[in-house]
Coordinates of C-alpha atoms in Angstrom, one line a residue:
M1 CA 25.3 -12.0 -16.3
Y2 CA 25.1 -9.5 -19.2
K3 CA 25.4 -6.5 -16.8
R4 CA 28.8 -7.7 -15.6
N5 CA 30.0 -7.5 -19.2
F6 CA 29.2 -3.8 -19.6
S7 CA 31.6 -1.1 -18.8
L8 CA 30.8 1.6 -16.2
R9 CA 30.3 4.1 -19.1
Q10 CA 27.9 1.8 -20.8
K11 CA 26.0 1.2 -17.7
L12 CA 25.8 5.0 -17.1
I13 CA 24.3 5.6 -20.6
L14 CA 21.9 2.6 -20.1
S15 CA 20.9 4.1 -16.8
F16 CA 20.4 7.4 -18.4
V17 CA 18.0 5.8 -20.9
L18 CA 16.1 3.9 -18.2
V19 CA 16.1 6.6 -15.5
V20 CA 15.7 9.7 -17.7
V21 CA 14.5 9.0 -21.2
L22 CA 11.8 6.5 -20.4
P23 CA 10.4 8.5 -17.5
V24 CA 10.4 11.7 -19.5
L25 CA 8.6 10.0 -22.4
L26 CA 6.2 8.5 -20.0
V27 CA 5.7 11.9 -18.4
G28 CA 5.2 13.4 -21.8
L29 CA 2.4 10.9 -22.7
T30 CA 0.7 11.3 -19.4
L31 CA 1.0 15.1 -19.7
T32 CA -0.5 14.8 -23.3
R33 CA -3.4 12.9 -21.9
T34 CA -3.8 15.1 -18.9
L35 CA -3.8 18.3 -21.2
R36 CA -6.4 16.6 -23.4
E37 CA -8.6 15.8 -20.5
S38 CA -8.1 19.4 -19.2
A39 CA -9.1 20.8 -22.5
E40 CA -12.2 18.7 -22.7
E41 CA -13.0 19.7 -19.2
Q42 CA -12.5 23.4 -19.9
A43 CA -14.7 23.0 -23.0
L44 CA -17.3 21.2 -20.8
Q45 CA -17.2 24.0 -18.2
E46 CA -17.5 26.7 -20.9
T47 CA -20.5 24.7 -22.3
L48 CA -22.1 24.4 -18.9
A49 CA -21.7 28.2 -18.3
S50 CA -23.2 29.0 -21.7
I51 CA -26.1 26.6 -21.0
E52 CA -26.7 28.3 -17.7
R53 CA -26.7 31.7 -19.2
V54 CA -29.1 30.6 -22.0
K55 CA -31.4 28.9 -19.4
R56 CA -31.5 32.1 -17.4
H57 CA -32.5 34.3 -20.5
V58 CA -35.0 31.7 -21.9
N59 CA -36.5 31.3 -18.4
G60 CA -36.9 35.1 -18.2
A61 CA -38.7 35.2 -21.6
M62 CA -41.0 32.3 -20.7
R63 CA -41.7 33.8 -17.3
Q64 CA -42.7 37.1 -19.1
A65 CA -45.2 35.2 -21.2
M66 CA -46.6 33.4 -18.0
V67 CA -47.1 36.7 -16.3
L68 CA -49.0 38.0 -19.3
S69 CA -51.1 34.8 -19.5
A70 CA -52.0 35.2 -15.8
R71 CA -53.1 38.8 -16.5
F72 CA -55.3 37.7 -19.5
F73 CA -56.6 34.7 -17.5
V74 CA -58.5 36.9 -15.1
D75 CA -59.2 39.8 -17.5
R76 CA -62.8 40.5 -17.2
D77 CA -62.9 42.8 -20.3
L78 CA -61.4 40.1 -22.4
E79 CA -63.9 37.6 -21.2
V80 CA -66.7 39.9 -22.1
I81 CA -65.4 40.5 -25.6
L82 CA -64.9 36.8 -26.3
G83 CA -68.1 35.7 -24.8
R84 CA -70.5 38.4 -26.1
T85 CA -72.9 37.7 -29.0
Y86 CA -72.6 40.5 -31.6
G87 CA -75.5 41.7 -33.7
S88 CA -73.5 43.6 -36.3
T89 CA -69.9 43.9 -37.8
W90 CA -69.6 47.5 -36.3
D91 CA -70.2 46.1 -32.8
V92 CA -67.4 43.6 -33.2
V93 CA -65.0 46.3 -34.6
S94 CA -66.0 48.7 -31.9
A95 CA -65.2 46.1 -29.2
Y96 CA -61.9 45.3 -30.8
L97 CA -60.9 49.0 -30.9
D98 CA -61.7 49.5 -27.2
Y99 CA -59.4 46.6 -26.2
A100 CA -55.8 47.2 -27.4
D101 CA -53.8 45.1 -24.8
F102 CA -52.9 42.4 -27.4
D103 CA -51.1 45.1 -29.4
I104 CA -49.5 47.0 -26.5
Y105 CA -47.5 44.2 -25.0
P106 CA -45.6 43.0 -28.1
E107 CA -44.6 46.6 -28.8
I108 CA -43.2 47.2 -25.2
S109 CA -41.7 43.8 -24.7
T110 CA -38.9 42.4 -26.9
E111 CA -39.6 38.8 -25.7
I112 CA -43.1 38.7 -27.0
A113 CA -43.9 38.4 -30.7
M114 CA -47.5 37.9 -30.8
I115 CA -50.6 37.5 -28.6
R116 CA -53.6 35.7 -30.1
T117 CA -56.8 34.2 -28.8
Y118 CA -58.9 31.6 -30.3
A119 CA -62.6 31.7 -29.3
P120 CA -65.6 29.4 -30.3
N121 CA -67.8 32.4 -30.7
P122 CA -69.2 32.5 -34.3
T123 CA -70.1 36.2 -34.1
L124 CA -66.5 37.3 -33.8
L125 CA -64.3 38.5 -36.7
D126 CA -60.7 37.4 -37.4
N127 CA -58.3 40.2 -36.9
W128 CA -55.0 38.2 -36.3
R129 CA -55.4 39.0 -32.6
I130 CA -58.7 37.3 -32.0
M131 CA -59.5 34.4 -34.1
R132 CA -62.6 32.2 -34.4
V133 CA -62.1 28.5 -33.8
T134 CA -62.4 26.7 -37.1
D135 CA -62.7 22.9 -37.6
D136 CA -59.0 22.7 -38.5
V137 CA -58.0 24.6 -35.3
A138 CA -60.4 22.6 -33.0
S139 CA -58.9 19.4 -34.3
T140 CA -55.3 20.2 -33.5
D141 CA -53.5 18.5 -30.5
W142 CA -52.5 21.8 -28.9
Y143 CA -56.1 23.2 -28.9
Q144 CA -57.7 20.1 -27.5
E145 CA -54.9 19.7 -24.8
A146 CA -55.6 23.4 -23.8
V147 CA -59.3 22.9 -23.6
Q148 CA -58.8 19.7 -21.5
G149 CA -56.1 21.3 -19.3
K150 CA -58.7 23.8 -17.9
G151 CA -56.2 26.7 -17.5
K152 CA -53.0 24.6 -17.2
I153 CA -50.0 26.2 -19.0
S154 CA -48.3 24.2 -21.9
W155 CA -45.7 25.2 -24.4
R156 CA -45.9 24.2 -28.1
Y157 CA -44.2 25.0 -31.4
L158 CA -47.2 26.4 -33.3
W159 CA -47.3 27.0 -37.1
F160 CA -49.5 29.8 -38.2
P161 CA -50.5 29.1 -41.8
E162 CA -51.9 32.5 -42.6
M163 CA -48.5 34.0 -41.6
E164 CA -46.4 31.1 -42.9
K165 CA -44.3 31.3 -39.6
G166 CA -43.9 29.2 -36.6
Y167 CA -43.4 30.4 -33.1
F168 CA -42.7 28.8 -29.7
S169 CA -45.8 29.7 -27.8
L170 CA -47.5 29.4 -24.5
V171 CA -51.0 27.8 -24.8
R172 CA -53.6 28.2 -22.1
L173 CA -57.3 28.1 -21.8
I174 CA -58.9 31.4 -20.7
T175 CA -61.6 30.3 -18.2
G176 CA -62.5 33.4 -16.0
T177 CA -66.1 32.6 -14.9
N178 CA -66.6 30.5 -18.1
P179 CA -64.3 29.0 -20.7
V180 CA -64.3 31.6 -23.6
G181 CA -61.2 30.8 -25.6
V182 CA -57.6 29.6 -25.9
L183 CA -54.8 32.1 -25.4
T184 CA -51.5 31.8 -27.3
I185 CA -48.5 34.0 -26.4
S186 CA -45.7 33.5 -28.9
L187 CA -42.1 34.2 -28.0
N188 CA -40.1 36.4 -30.3
P189 CA -37.8 34.0 -32.2
E190 CA -35.4 37.1 -33.0
H191 CA -35.1 37.5 -29.2
L192 CA -34.3 33.7 -28.7
N193 CA -31.9 33.7 -31.5
S194 CA -30.1 36.7 -30.3
I195 CA -29.6 35.0 -26.9
L196 CA -28.1 32.0 -28.5
A197 CA -25.9 34.2 -31.0
Q198 CA -24.1 35.7 -27.9
E199 CA -22.6 32.3 -27.0
S200 CA -19.2 30.9 -28.4
F201 CA -20.6 27.5 -29.2
E202 CA -23.6 26.6 -31.3
I203 CA -26.7 26.0 -29.3
L204 CA -30.2 24.7 -30.2
L205 CA -33.4 25.0 -28.3
L206 CA -35.7 22.0 -28.8
D207 CA -39.3 21.5 -27.7
D208 CA -41.0 18.3 -26.5
D209 CA -41.1 16.9 -29.9
G210 CA -37.4 17.5 -30.6
R211 CA -38.2 20.3 -33.0
V212 CA -35.7 23.3 -33.1
I213 CA -37.5 26.5 -31.9
A214 CA -34.3 28.5 -31.8
A215 CA -30.8 28.1 -33.0
S216 CA -27.6 29.9 -33.6
E217 CA -27.9 28.8 -37.1
R218 CA -31.4 30.1 -37.9
S219 CA -32.0 27.9 -40.9
Q220 CA -32.5 25.0 -38.6
V221 CA -35.5 26.5 -36.8
G222 CA -38.7 24.5 -37.2
Q223 CA -36.7 21.3 -38.2
L224 CA -36.5 18.1 -36.2
A225 CA -33.1 17.8 -34.5
D226 CA -32.5 14.1 -35.4
E227 CA -32.9 15.0 -39.1
T228 CA -29.9 17.3 -39.1
I229 CA -27.8 15.8 -36.2
R230 CA -26.8 12.3 -36.5
G231 CA -26.4 10.4 -33.2
L232 CA -27.9 13.0 -30.9
S233 CA -29.2 11.7 -27.6
L234 CA -31.5 13.8 -25.6
T235 CA -30.4 12.3 -22.2
N236 CA -29.9 15.2 -19.8
G237 CA -26.4 16.0 -18.5
R238 CA -24.4 13.6 -20.7
T239 CA -21.8 14.6 -23.1
H240 CA -21.5 12.5 -26.2
Q241 CA -20.1 12.7 -29.6
I242 CA -22.2 13.3 -32.7
V243 CA -21.7 13.8 -36.5
Y244 CA -22.8 17.3 -37.5
R245 CA -22.2 19.1 -40.7
G246 CA -19.7 16.3 -41.8
G247 CA -17.6 16.8 -38.7
L248 CA -17.2 15.3 -35.3
Y249 CA -18.8 17.4 -32.5
H250 CA -19.4 17.1 -28.7
A251 CA -23.0 17.6 -27.6
M252 CA -24.2 18.6 -24.1
V253 CA -28.0 18.3 -23.4
D254 CA -29.7 20.1 -20.6
Q255 CA -33.3 20.8 -19.7
I256 CA -35.0 24.0 -18.6
S257 CA -36.6 23.5 -15.3
Q258 CA -40.2 22.5 -16.1
G259 CA -42.3 22.8 -12.9
E260 CA -44.4 25.8 -13.2
L261 CA -43.2 26.5 -16.6
G262 CA -45.1 23.4 -17.8
S263 CA -42.4 22.6 -20.4
R264 CA -39.7 20.1 -21.2
L265 CA -37.6 22.5 -23.2
R266 CA -34.1 21.2 -24.0
I267 CA -30.9 23.1 -24.7
V268 CA -28.4 21.4 -26.8
S269 CA -24.9 22.8 -27.0
L270 CA -22.5 21.7 -29.8
F271 CA -18.8 22.2 -29.8
P272 CA -16.4 20.8 -32.4
A273 CA -13.9 18.2 -31.4
E274 CA -11.4 20.1 -33.4
Y275 CA -11.6 22.9 -30.8
I276 CA -10.1 20.7 -28.2
M277 CA -7.7 18.9 -30.5
A278 CA -6.3 22.3 -31.7
K279 CA -5.4 23.2 -28.0
T280 CA -4.0 19.9 -27.4
R281 CA -1.7 19.9 -30.6
E282 CA -0.4 23.3 -29.7
V283 CA 0.6 22.2 -26.2
N284 CA 1.9 18.8 -27.4
Q285 CA 4.2 20.6 -29.9
S286 CA 5.6 22.8 -27.2
G287 CA 6.0 19.9 -24.9
F288 CA 7.7 17.8 -27.5
L289 CA 10.2 20.6 -28.3
I290 CA 11.0 21.0 -24.6
V291 CA 11.4 17.3 -24.0
S292 CA 13.6 16.8 -27.0
I293 CA 15.9 19.7 -26.1
S294 CA 16.0 18.4 -22.5
L295 CA 17.0 14.9 -23.6
L296 CA 19.7 16.1 -25.9
L297 CA 21.3 18.3 -23.4
S298 CA 21.1 15.7 -20.7
F299 CA 22.6 13.0 -23.1
G300 CA 25.4 15.3 -23.9
L301 CA 26.0 16.0 -20.2
I302 CA 25.9 12.4 -19.2
L303 CA 28.6 11.6 -21.9
V304 CA 30.9 14.3 -20.4
L305 CA 30.4 13.2 -16.8
S306 CA 30.7 9.5 -17.6
R307 CA 34.0 10.0 -19.2
A308 CA 35.3 12.2 -16.4
L309 CA 34.1 9.5 -13.9
T310 CA 35.4 6.5 -15.7
V311 CA 38.9 7.9 -16.2
R312 CA 39.4 8.4 -12.4
L313 CA 37.8 5.0 -11.6
Q314 CA 40.2 3.3 -14.1
R315 CA 43.2 4.8 -12.4
L316 CA 41.8 3.6 -9.0
S317 CA 41.1 0.1 -10.5
E318 CA 44.7 -0.3 -11.8
G319 CA 46.1 0.8 -8.3
A320 CA 43.8 -1.7 -6.6
H321 CA 45.1 -4.5 -8.9
Q322 CA 48.7 -3.7 -7.9
V323 CA 47.8 -3.8 -4.3
A324 CA 45.9 -7.2 -4.7
A325 CA 49.2 -8.5 -6.4
G326 CA 50.9 -7.9 -3.1
D327 CA 52.4 -4.4 -3.6
L328 CA 51.1 -3.0 -0.3
D329 CA 53.4 0.1 -0.6
H330 CA 51.6 1.3 -3.8
S331 CA 49.7 4.6 -3.1
L332 CA 46.0 4.8 -4.0
L333 CA 45.5 8.4 -3.0
M334 CA 43.9 10.7 -5.5
N335 CA 43.4 14.4 -5.5
G336 CA 39.9 16.0 -4.9
T337 CA 37.1 15.9 -2.5
D338 CA 34.5 13.9 -4.3
E339 CA 33.4 10.3 -3.5
I340 CA 36.2 8.8 -5.7
S341 CA 38.8 10.7 -3.8
K342 CA 37.3 9.6 -0.5
L343 CA 37.2 6.1 -1.8
S344 CA 40.9 6.2 -2.5
Q345 CA 41.5 7.5 1.0
D346 CA 39.6 4.7 2.5
L347 CA 41.3 2.1 0.3
T348 CA 44.7 3.5 1.4
K349 CA 43.6 3.3 5.0
M350 CA 42.4 -0.3 4.4
V351 CA 45.9 -1.2 2.9
Q352 CA 47.5 0.3 5.9
S353 CA 45.1 -1.7 8.2
I354 CA 46.0 -4.9 6.2
Q355 CA 49.7 -4.3 6.9
L356 CA 49.0 -3.8 10.6
L357 CA 46.8 -7.0 10.7
Y358 CA 49.7 -9.0 9.3
Q359 CA 51.9 -7.8 12.1
Q360 CA 49.2 -8.6 14.7
K361 CA 48.2 -12.1 13.3
E362 CA 50.7 -14.0 15.3
Q363 CA 49.8 -12.2 18.5
L364 CA 46.2 -13.0 17.9
E365 CA 46.8 -16.7 17.4
V366 CA 48.8 -16.8 20.6
G367 CA 46.0 -15.1 22.5
Q368 CA 43.4 -17.6 21.0
R369 CA 45.3 -20.5 22.1
E370 CA 45.5 -19.1 25.6
I371 CA 41.8 -18.3 25.9
Q372 CA 40.9 -21.8 24.6
F373 CA 43.2 -23.3 27.3
R374 CA 41.5 -21.2 30.1
M375 CA 38.0 -22.1 28.8
L376 CA 38.8 -25.8 28.9
A377 CA 40.2 -25.4 32.4
N378 CA 37.1 -23.7 33.6
Q379 CA 34.6 -26.4 32.4
I380 CA 32.8 -28.2 35.2
N381 CA 31.6 -31.6 34.8
P382 CA 27.8 -31.7 35.8
H383 CA 28.2 -35.1 37.4
F384 CA 30.9 -33.7 39.7
L385 CA 28.4 -30.9 40.7
F386 CA 25.7 -33.5 41.5
N387 CA 28.1 -35.6 43.5
V388 CA 29.0 -32.6 45.5
L389 CA 25.4 -31.8 46.2
E390 CA 24.8 -35.4 47.3
T391 CA 27.8 -35.2 49.6
I392 CA 26.3 -32.1 51.2
R393 CA 22.9 -33.8 51.5
M394 CA 24.3 -36.9 53.2
R395 CA 26.4 -34.7 55.5
A396 CA 23.2 -32.8 56.5
L397 CA 21.3 -36.0 57.2
I398 CA 24.2 -37.3 59.4
S399 CA 24.2 -33.9 61.3
G400 CA 20.4 -34.2 61.7
A401 CA 19.7 -31.2 59.4
E402 CA 16.9 -32.9 57.6
E403 CA 15.4 -29.7 56.1
V404 CA 18.8 -28.7 54.6
A405 CA 19.2 -32.2 53.2
E406 CA 15.7 -32.0 51.6
I407 CA 16.5 -28.5 50.1
V408 CA 19.7 -29.8 48.7
H409 CA 18.0 -32.8 47.3
L410 CA 15.3 -30.7 45.6
L411 CA 17.9 -28.3 44.2
G412 CA 19.9 -31.2 42.8
K413 CA 16.6 -32.6 41.3
I414 CA 15.9 -29.2 39.6
L415 CA 19.5 -28.8 38.3
R416 CA 19.5 -32.3 36.9
R417 CA 16.2 -31.6 35.2
N418 CA 17.3 -28.4 33.7
L419 CA 20.5 -30.0 32.4
E420 CA 18.7 -32.9 30.8
I421 CA 15.9 -30.8 29.3
G422 CA 15.6 -30.8 25.5
P423 CA 13.4 -29.1 22.9
D424 CA 10.7 -31.8 23.0
P425 CA 7.6 -31.5 25.1
V426 CA 7.2 -33.3 28.5
S427 CA 4.2 -34.6 30.3
F428 CA 2.2 -32.2 32.3
S429 CA 2.8 -34.3 35.5
E430 CA 6.7 -34.0 34.9
E431 CA 6.3 -30.2 34.6
M432 CA 4.3 -30.0 37.9
D433 CA 7.0 -32.1 39.7
I434 CA 9.5 -29.3 38.9
I435 CA 7.1 -26.6 40.0
R436 CA 6.4 -28.6 43.3
S437 CA 10.2 -28.9 44.0
Y438 CA 10.6 -25.2 43.4
L439 CA 7.8 -24.3 45.7
Q440 CA 9.0 -26.5 48.4
I441 CA 12.5 -24.8 48.2
Q442 CA 10.7 -21.4 48.5
R443 CA 8.8 -22.6 51.6
F444 CA 12.1 -23.2 53.3
R445 CA 12.7 -19.4 52.8
F446 CA 9.1 -18.2 53.5
G447 CA 7.9 -20.9 55.9
D448 CA 4.1 -20.9 56.6
R449 CA 3.8 -17.5 54.8
L450 CA 3.8 -19.5 51.5
Q451 CA 1.0 -21.9 50.7
F452 CA 0.3 -23.6 47.4
T453 CA -2.3 -25.8 46.0
F454 CA -2.6 -27.9 42.8
D455 CA -5.9 -28.5 41.1
I456 CA -5.2 -30.7 38.1
D457 CA -7.6 -32.6 36.0
P458 CA -6.6 -36.3 35.6
E459 CA -7.0 -36.2 31.9
V460 CA -4.3 -33.4 31.8
E461 CA -1.7 -35.5 33.6
D462 CA -0.2 -36.9 30.4
Y463 CA -0.8 -33.8 28.2
P464 CA 2.5 -32.9 26.4
I465 CA 3.7 -29.5 27.3
L466 CA 6.7 -27.5 26.6
P467 CA 9.3 -27.9 29.3
L468 CA 9.8 -25.1 31.9
L469 CA 6.7 -23.3 30.4
L470 CA 4.9 -22.8 33.8
Q471 CA 7.9 -22.5 36.2
P472 CA 8.6 -18.9 35.2
L473 CA 5.1 -17.9 36.0
V474 CA 5.1 -19.5 39.3
E475 CA 8.5 -17.9 40.1
N476 CA 6.9 -14.4 39.1
A477 CA 4.0 -15.1 41.4
V478 CA 6.4 -15.8 44.3
V479 CA 8.9 -13.0 43.7
H480 CA 6.5 -10.2 42.6
G481 CA 3.2 -11.2 44.2
L482 CA 4.0 -12.7 47.6
E483 CA 7.5 -11.6 48.5
G484 CA 6.4 -8.0 49.5
K485 CA 3.0 -9.1 51.0
E486 CA 2.6 -9.0 54.8
G487 CA 0.9 -12.1 56.0
P488 CA 0.5 -15.5 54.3
G489 CA -0.2 -15.9 50.6
T490 CA -1.3 -18.8 48.4
I491 CA -0.3 -19.8 44.9
T492 CA -2.9 -22.0 43.0
V493 CA -2.0 -23.9 39.8
S494 CA -5.1 -25.5 38.0
A495 CA -5.5 -27.3 34.7
R496 CA -8.8 -28.3 33.0
R497 CA -9.5 -30.3 29.9
L498 CA -12.0 -28.4 27.7
A499 CA -13.5 -29.6 24.5
D500 CA -10.6 -29.2 22.3
S501 CA -8.1 -27.3 24.4
V502 CA -6.4 -27.3 27.9
Q503 CA -6.9 -24.3 30.2
I504 CA -4.2 -23.6 32.7
R505 CA -4.3 -21.0 35.4
V506 CA -1.4 -19.7 37.8
C507 CA -3.0 -17.5 40.4
D508 CA -1.7 -15.7 43.4
D509 CA -3.4 -13.6 46.1
G510 CA -0.4 -11.3 46.5
L511 CA 0.2 -7.6 45.9
G512 CA -1.4 -7.4 42.4
M513 CA -0.9 -4.6 40.0
N514 CA -2.6 -1.3 39.1
P515 CA -3.8 -0.7 35.4
A516 CA -0.7 1.2 34.7
Q517 CA 1.6 -1.5 35.9
L518 CA -0.3 -4.2 34.0
E519 CA -0.3 -2.2 30.8
R520 CA 3.6 -1.8 31.1
I521 CA 3.7 -5.6 31.0
L522 CA 1.1 -6.3 28.3
K523 CA 2.1 -3.6 25.8
P524 CA 5.5 -5.1 24.9
L525 CA 3.8 -8.4 24.5
R526 CA 1.4 -6.9 22.0
N527 CA 4.2 -5.3 20.2
Q528 CA 6.5 -8.3 20.4
E529 CA 9.1 -6.3 22.4
L530 CA 11.1 -7.3 25.4
P531 CA 9.7 -5.7 28.6
A532 CA 12.0 -3.9 31.1
D533 CA 11.0 -6.4 33.8
R534 CA 8.9 -9.6 34.0
I535 CA 11.2 -11.2 31.4
G536 CA 9.7 -14.6 32.5
I537 CA 6.4 -13.8 31.3
S538 CA 7.6 -12.4 27.9
N539 CA 9.7 -15.6 27.4
V540 CA 6.6 -17.8 28.2
F541 CA 4.6 -15.7 25.7
Q542 CA 7.0 -16.0 23.0
R543 CA 7.5 -19.7 23.4
I544 CA 3.7 -20.2 23.2
R545 CA 3.4 -18.1 20.1
L546 CA 6.3 -20.0 18.4
Y547 CA 5.2 -23.4 19.2
Y548 CA 1.4 -23.3 19.2
G549 CA 0.7 -20.4 16.9
D550 CA -2.6 -18.7 16.8
E551 CA -4.5 -21.7 18.3
A552 CA -3.1 -20.7 21.7
A553 CA -4.2 -17.8 23.9
F554 CA -2.3 -15.9 26.7
E555 CA -4.0 -13.6 29.2
V556 CA -2.9 -11.7 32.2
T557 CA -5.3 -10.1 34.6
S558 CA -4.5 -8.4 38.0
T559 CA -6.1 -6.2 40.6
E560 CA -4.0 -4.1 43.0
G561 CA -4.2 -5.6 46.6
I562 CA -6.1 -8.7 45.4
G563 CA -3.7 -10.6 43.2
T564 CA -2.8 -11.8 39.7
E565 CA -4.0 -14.5 37.4
V566 CA -2.3 -15.8 34.3
K567 CA -4.4 -17.9 32.0
I568 CA -3.0 -20.1 29.2
V569 CA -5.2 -21.9 26.7
L570 CA -3.4 -24.5 24.6
P571 CA -4.8 -26.8 21.9
W572 CA -5.5 -30.3 22.9
I573 CA -2.8 -32.7 21.7
E574 CA -3.0 -36.4 22.2
E575 CA 0.1 -37.9 23.7
S576 CA 0.5 -40.4 20.8
S577 CA 0.8 -37.6 18.3
Q578 CA 4.0 -36.4 19.8

């Protein structure tokens, strides 16, 4: 109602708002969200790539330590030094001077900071490379774990009080032929920190206890991560938000493959949420500027176009009002090739057609009266037709042509039944009476070549069925099944009462159909189309579907040279329910 009160120009502006402004704003919001997600995804991919690089470098350093531990694990000279009982200090010093491997590898390998062995031999001297096991050392978790591990590698963050430093170290029992001590190979923290310093985002390395063993910010080394990072979850592969240094950060946690490394070393990558928001704001500002300029230009353009359009339409509307008032000579033509010009041309043609229609009106009225008269003259009274057929039948009886009389009687019976038929169902016995009359007429044509049998369950005699539902099927069986067959043929109609349905079969032993012919009939039925031939089958199928719905079934089977069978299953309906 309100739309009708708007002018065309107002409707165009409203359409502009609905069709242009709102979708552009919606697209802008969607684009903003997409860009934010894209920025987060890009940051996530950068973080994953950074983590993979760190994992690769840290794995290399840890494998270097493992290779060295394997070398010392089977070093016979080291076993002798650690297991020998010394008689003097000079003997110990001399043995240490002869074994310099603990000093060589840290010098040639940037990954290794220090190699130290703790041995329970009381005759040894402490030289920071080989240390005697004190009660304090023996009571530590890492030492007891190494002894019980019997050569299994573990990784621990170890604090060395005499050096006042902590190192992420490989710990392993040196067994050889006999357990002689615990080997520790400490990774160089400077090397680990340099690996992390190469990455764009801040990265922490945590041991099993959540202690920081290396960090981009070196002041955090040795601290517990949950003491400096609020809300940090060590669940692998999950990005979550944390509060760090008073700001909002995203954290990604991953784990260095443990397996043979014997460690659950975790890598924590931290990137600020502001990093993502800065990119999003920059894109949002550019997008907002572009959208605003586009809307302003579009709005100005729609104002100009709407004015040009409404002026021409107003002229056309005024001309149409004059024509409606009866001035059929008024010209509605407008210059141009656009739609409005074409509309004016069509309206002009319409006015000309109206003028022509006025002239033809009387001629049409005269023609209609003549047609009505001829239609009334051509109507035939059905009772007159029955009287003529009865006259022919009586004449045939008088002349001794009893067969002709019988055929005329049956034809009159069928015609009368067809004229009297209505939309309501009839009893099954009435339907079979029409079929019997039809087949008897066909026998007059085919003679003994046509045989037919009825096998009807007595319970079905009074079953209400749609009128003329079976007759087209019987007619198809005669025309398409038996007419072209050499020799006699039989049509069988049977009906059986099932539990809650009636099964009706119309069979013939005529020509039958090959699969292609059968498919040509069934395909239109499945697609609810009208077949090129066998219209009777389509008519029966459609009537069954419309009246009985999905409770009914319709099936056609045929074998070439053997015959065709049409099976109909209808829901059982008591006669009293009709």
